[in-house]
Amino acid sequence: MSRLAGKVALVTGAGRGIGRATATRLAAEGAAVALVARRTEDTAALAAELAAVGGKALALAADVTDESAVEDAVARTVAELGGLDILVTCAAAPGASGPAEETSLEQWRSLVDTDLTGVFLACRAAARPMLTSRSGRIVNLASFHVVATYPQRAAYVAAKAGVVGLTQALAVEWGGRGITVNAVAPGPIRTERTSWFIRQDTGAAAGMTGRTPTGRIGEPEEVADVIAFLAGDDARHVTGQTIVVDGGWTRNAWWGSHPFPG
Amino acid sequence: MSGRDLAGRTAVVTGAGGGIGRALAVALAGAGADVVAVGRRTEPLEETCAAAEAAGGRARPAPADVTRPGAFAAVVDALPRLGVLVAAAGAVVRRPALELTEEEWDAVVDVNLKAAFFCAQAAARRMTGGGSIVTVTSLTQAVGIPTLAAYGASKGGLAALTAALATEWAPLGIRVNALAPGRIRTPMTARLLADPVVGGSVLERIPLGRPGEPDELAGAVLFLASSASSYVTGQTIAVDGGWLASGGVRG
């Protein structure tokens, strides 16, 4: 599969979960991939794995809330991999922040910094080479919580809704200059971050599966499939959109073990 | 909302014989509108009008089958003027989609979608000085519920119709908006809410923790019917205790 042969992608949050699956998928399609994470333990191992199967990957340490670190990561990607065609922003802080009335300003700022400002910084940095080449694909990770929310994650939901707004704004502003900007909004996905919850034998975990029409939690690779579509030429006329990847969760209003009313 | 905000305006309410339609008719009458209560059977309409009068308003019954466009047009054509239409007539069939018959599909879509359009068309032709049309949609315009395929399709269509008419009739000074009730305690939902298992499960997914009462839709319909919403058109206002915002997650 070489749909993305010759392309260069930068993936933030690439060490784990959806970011890791996305980087792996883009590499499998032929892209050279810059793997950005705060620490390089996971991404260096992933880069080695990808190189072992003929891929080209570069592990870069950067905190997405650090403006100059993000600029440096993009500059090194362009210098070492030969350009930048695709940006996927997967870096995000854990969502649960406790009761809204007890959320501290520090918690709020920290979450919005990572989940929203970090996306802006990456988009801005990546857009410069893309605008020069008049060609680019940006995919931002939102969340199904922009459609329907859980309690006790107000900052996360607000930040992710901000990502959807940012996606629309950038799509409109850069559309005429060759860059498409879209978002993917995953539902419950099996990742390191959710595994503790999914493993628990609780009603909540069963309820999460039970209300999903497909009857199961999604896999990171299933989100990566949609990101790969948006990152490729097949999606060249799609921009400003948010695609929900949730097994139908947010479109279902009836679930559980009780029978449907006849 | 001022108590006599709709004084002097004529408001036609379909589905006014019970449930949500009755509550909306009483609310409009209470706000000073001259209400014309439309439904198939006269007796329930008279009860609605009595309730409207008890609330200090004026209402009269106008029996008509809204699925026959001519019958409804005759009601509005006989009015000297018309300012407000609230299209609340609705039908529901709960049946697995694999078993749903053409007759059942037609019965639901005829009332919820086709009749709503022709009532709106007949009313708009009479709204020579502008007006406000309020359709009644549902949570199912946004989310799916098994066994409600025809109902959900009709309400989704009604939401699209609301937006289409809002844009087309804006130059005529006619605003068109939708009211989307969540779980409301009415005869149509009585069986569902009374079921100890299903009803409990429905209720625990409403952030406000209870079903709505029909008269809790009054504020939204008075807002949409009156000049308080003079710059609002093509919108849906959900009155659902927070259901849509939460996706029905237990709080």
Coordinates of C-alpha atoms in Angstrom, one line a residue, chain A residues 72-201:
Chain A
D72 CA 11.5 23.2 16.2
A73 CA 9.7 19.9 15.7
V74 CA 8.2 21.1 12.4
A75 CA 11.5 22.6 11.3
R76 CA 13.4 19.4 12.0
T77 CA 10.7 17.4 10.2
V78 CA 11.1 19.6 7.1
A79 CA 14.8 19.5 7.3
E80 CA 15.2 15.8 7.9
L81 CA 12.3 14.3 6.1
G82 CA 12.2 16.8 3.2
G83 CA 8.9 18.7 3.8
L84 CA 5.6 18.5 5.5
D85 CA 2.4 17.3 3.8
I86 CA 0.2 15.9 6.7
L87 CA -0.3 17.0 10.3
V88 CA -2.3 14.9 12.7
T89 CA -2.8 16.3 16.2
C90 CA -3.4 13.5 18.7
A91 CA -1.7 14.9 21.8
A92 CA -4.3 15.4 24.5
A93 CA -4.5 15.4 28.3
P94 CA -6.7 12.8 30.2
G95 CA -10.3 14.1 30.1
A96 CA -11.7 13.6 33.6
S97 CA -11.2 16.7 35.7
G98 CA -13.7 16.2 38.5
P99 CA -16.8 18.1 39.3
A100 CA -17.0 21.4 37.4
E101 CA -17.6 23.4 40.6
E102 CA -14.3 22.1 42.0
T103 CA -12.2 22.4 38.9
S104 CA -9.3 24.8 39.6
L105 CA -8.1 27.5 37.2
E106 CA -4.8 25.7 37.1
Q107 CA -6.5 22.4 35.9
W108 CA -8.6 24.3 33.4
R109 CA -5.6 26.1 31.9
S110 CA -3.5 23.0 31.8
L111 CA -6.2 21.1 29.9
V112 CA -7.1 23.9 27.5
D113 CA -3.3 24.5 26.9
T114 CA -2.7 20.9 25.8
D115 CA -6.0 20.1 24.1
L116 CA -6.7 23.4 22.3
T117 CA -3.8 25.7 22.4
G118 CA -1.5 22.8 21.6
V119 CA -3.5 22.0 18.5
F120 CA -3.4 25.7 17.4
L121 CA 0.4 25.8 17.8
A122 CA 0.9 22.6 15.8
C123 CA -1.5 23.8 13.0
R124 CA 0.1 27.2 12.8
A125 CA 3.6 25.8 12.7
A126 CA 2.7 23.1 10.1
A127 CA 0.8 25.5 7.9
R128 CA 3.9 27.6 7.1
P129 CA 5.6 25.0 4.9
M130 CA 2.1 23.8 3.7
L131 CA 1.2 27.3 2.6
T132 CA 4.5 27.6 0.8
S133 CA 3.9 24.4 -1.1
R134 CA 0.1 25.3 -1.4
S135 CA -0.7 21.8 -0.3
G136 CA -1.4 20.2 3.0
R137 CA -3.8 17.9 5.0
I138 CA -4.5 18.6 8.7
V139 CA -6.5 16.3 10.8
N140 CA -7.3 17.2 14.4
L141 CA -8.5 14.9 17.1
A142 CA -11.7 16.0 18.7
S143 CA -14.0 13.8 20.7
F144 CA -17.5 12.4 20.6
H145 CA -18.0 14.6 23.7
V146 CA -18.5 17.5 21.3
V147 CA -21.8 15.9 20.5
A148 CA -22.8 14.3 23.8
T149 CA -21.0 14.6 27.1
Y150 CA -20.3 12.9 30.4
P151 CA -20.3 14.7 33.7
Q152 CA -17.0 15.8 35.3
R153 CA -15.0 16.7 32.2
A154 CA -16.1 20.3 31.5
A155 CA -12.6 21.6 30.6
Y156 CA -12.0 18.7 28.2
V157 CA -15.4 19.0 26.5
A158 CA -14.9 22.8 26.1
A159 CA -11.4 22.3 24.7
K160 CA -12.5 19.6 22.3
A161 CA -15.4 21.7 21.1
G162 CA -12.8 24.5 20.6
V163 CA -10.9 22.1 18.4
V164 CA -14.0 21.7 16.2
G165 CA -14.3 25.5 15.9
L166 CA -10.6 25.9 15.2
T167 CA -10.9 23.2 12.5
Q168 CA -13.7 25.1 10.8
A169 CA -12.0 28.4 11.1
L170 CA -8.7 27.2 9.6
A171 CA -10.5 25.2 6.9
V172 CA -12.2 28.4 5.7
E173 CA -9.1 30.5 6.0
W174 CA -6.6 28.2 4.3
G175 CA -9.0 26.4 1.9
G176 CA -8.1 28.6 -1.0
R177 CA -4.4 28.0 -0.4
G178 CA -4.4 24.2 -0.7
I179 CA -4.8 23.1 2.9
T180 CA -7.7 21.0 4.1
V181 CA -8.4 20.9 7.8
N182 CA -10.8 18.3 9.3
A183 CA -11.4 16.7 12.6
V184 CA -12.1 13.2 13.8
A185 CA -14.3 12.7 16.9
P186 CA -13.7 9.2 18.4
G187 CA -16.1 7.6 20.8
P188 CA -14.9 5.1 23.4
I189 CA -11.7 3.6 22.0
R190 CA -9.5 0.8 23.6
T191 CA -6.3 2.6 24.5
E192 CA -3.8 2.6 27.3
R193 CA -5.8 5.5 28.7
T194 CA -9.1 3.8 28.8
S195 CA -8.0 0.2 29.4
W196 CA -8.1 0.5 33.2
F197 CA -11.7 1.5 32.9
I198 CA -12.7 -1.1 30.3
R199 CA -11.0 -3.9 32.3
Q200 CA -13.1 -3.0 35.4
D201 CA -16.1 -5.2 35.9

